[in-house]
């Protein structure tokens, strides 16, 4: 092997070390925020309300401590390796249980690896969380290109299809010859496309934002046409939810057409925080799960808290990835919740606050090899972040059938 | 008349005063800009290009004199008066020609009264600009509520139709009983709404953006010219209307950055239409302006938004428009029965064919296609624009 090739496939340990100067600059900018006047409505219909963002900024600029998040990240094994010309950052936690099933988990937007931190222990060390050794996973959590500590693409073409191929290379490089993949939001697109491309070694996928909408329904919802007649109750509910969702995704339309114009989210911390908070997830605008989180100072049960939300925003800020992350929307020209054509085994968990609740009938049509389908009682678009315990249980159950008879 | 009424109809002289401290803060912020990585394409298809915006920021902090706005406006008679609960700022220049026709001209987004300043001379003093005394106008240039030096509405309902209702009050207060109105962009929407409300005294309008086409009125697509216009409009809706969608729905969310980051504001304002973007980029990157779209004029406008802190409130006017459109869905607007003039400028988002203007306005009295200028026609080609306004209204003069 030549030295060049060795360098390119090398896996380098990585530690997060943000210079104090950057943290001071962030606080300075937050304190110096020039605010607009209050919205002219009493609800969230014009965007993130002034009082909400001012309270968040007050905490962010004073009591919030990034170093805690940095310490959490650095307590985990972080690495960087170059794939397809780009540095890919990832967390890789091997379970101590040798038969553990390798699992690659994809975050979405406006998320990052920060979304997944609370499920790592539960998945890799299930016996410490009420599970059994037979349920363990080896976990790989990459940062998508343009996100977090991964490199920012300098040319076009890094859509979910290409990311899916990169993840397969990553798993191979880590020695995981047979593995499963999980994703929500953009991560759901990536795992769907991994499934469509049947990348090497992939046994099955789990999605918490599955693409199940039948073609005729997808076409009609996008066009705002009346619903096809005779839909059963759960399909009609999904239909209505999709109509609402499509009216709430203006942030996606902007990023899909004009990502570079968002200089705002590179230069203004508060501008960035508002942009990342205003994400329609079906629970109402702005994102229901996130709003609940920023109103929660602490949680004994692992629910999303204000500091966790700020960890994520601060990660975007410190890596200056607001615009590079937005470009993913520009890259992708395919459908959103439509059927992508995955024929390998698929598991689906439906969370009640998701952009739409996939009916079992649609999931069965969309994924002919549906190995698991469950509707859970709690959680929304940021399921792993909002309900880490429930989410982890879902993954254990979803992939259970694949472990039987699997060669170790 | 009671004291209260006197106070509210009072017309107060207005002068722009910009504290030095605000200018220093602006400069500090521009210099401290944190930039994103460069776009991945070689055109504007991902948004405002990094090179363009860096050239703009560089000029803004070096050669540009932030005191320019106050200096330019100081020379003009400015006033404020309260209408419908909002302080309306306006420039009012009376022509020295007694028979001049009163004209209220309305700016758009991302514009302001700055767009219209270079037309004041040609319109009010035509004899000094190649016209005749019979071409003169008394000119009123208001700032739309939420824009510039007008106050920001604190209550709901200030869509174009409500502004259109305020302007006749202003004209009446100024003693004008017979007048005309003109507008492009948002100003065209306001002017169109005025014509539909048909207030007493309004005898004609001229616009340079065909508002009914944007509103979705059925228009013919038989000829090549009509097909080209329909295609350009469809392209705008599909890929050029991002700013419009965001402002229609989430003005407060984008508003935070527009008030906190001068460069964010500049980028947001530059990303309007393809023609004007490339003209402005050319001015900053190559130092070659297109007509009146000079670096200084462009920065006068952006700096005005910054210093008045109106990024969010101007965006909110679109939200109001969206709400009004939803309320009016399915109902045809009242017809226009007064004379209408229209001019098609070649760089506009779509080039309106005569057939479209006739269909949209059955009372069309004037139509012309000119060979220069774009979306910001008055700004870019003030002389040509003024010639069009004179020609459009010549038949309604007494």
mmCIF file with all atom_site columns, C-alpha atoms in Angstrom, chain B residues 60 79 93 189 235 269:
data_model
loop_
_atom_site.group_PDB
_atom_site.id
_atom_site.type_symbol
_atom_site.label_atom_id
_atom_site.label_alt_id
_atom_site.label_comp_id
_atom_site.label_asym_id
_atom_site.label_entity_id
_atom_site.label_seq_id
_atom_site.pdbx_PDB_ins_code
_atom_site.Cartn_x
_atom_site.Cartn_y
_atom_site.Cartn_z
_atom_site.occupancy
_atom_site.B_iso_or_equiv
_atom_site.pdbx_formal_charge
_atom_site.auth_seq_id
_atom_site.auth_comp_id
_atom_site.auth_asym_id
_atom_site.auth_atom_id
_atom_site.pdbx_PDB_model_num
ATOM 1 C CA . UNK B 1 60  ? -19.357 49.966 3.035   1.00 0.00 ? 60  UNK B CA 1
ATOM 2 C CA . UNK B 1 79  ? -42.648 65.781 6.930   1.00 0.00 ? 79  UNK B CA 1
ATOM 3 C CA . UNK B 1 93  ? -41.693 68.690 -3.389  1.00 0.00 ? 93  UNK B CA 1
ATOM 4 C CA . UNK B 1 189 ? -49.533 46.704 -5.247  1.00 0.00 ? 189 UNK B CA 1
ATOM 5 C CA . UNK B 1 235 ? -39.515 30.530 -12.950 1.00 0.00 ? 235 UNK B CA 1
ATOM 6 C CA . UNK B 1 269 ? -31.888 42.803 0.197   1.00 0.00 ? 269 UNK B CA 1
#
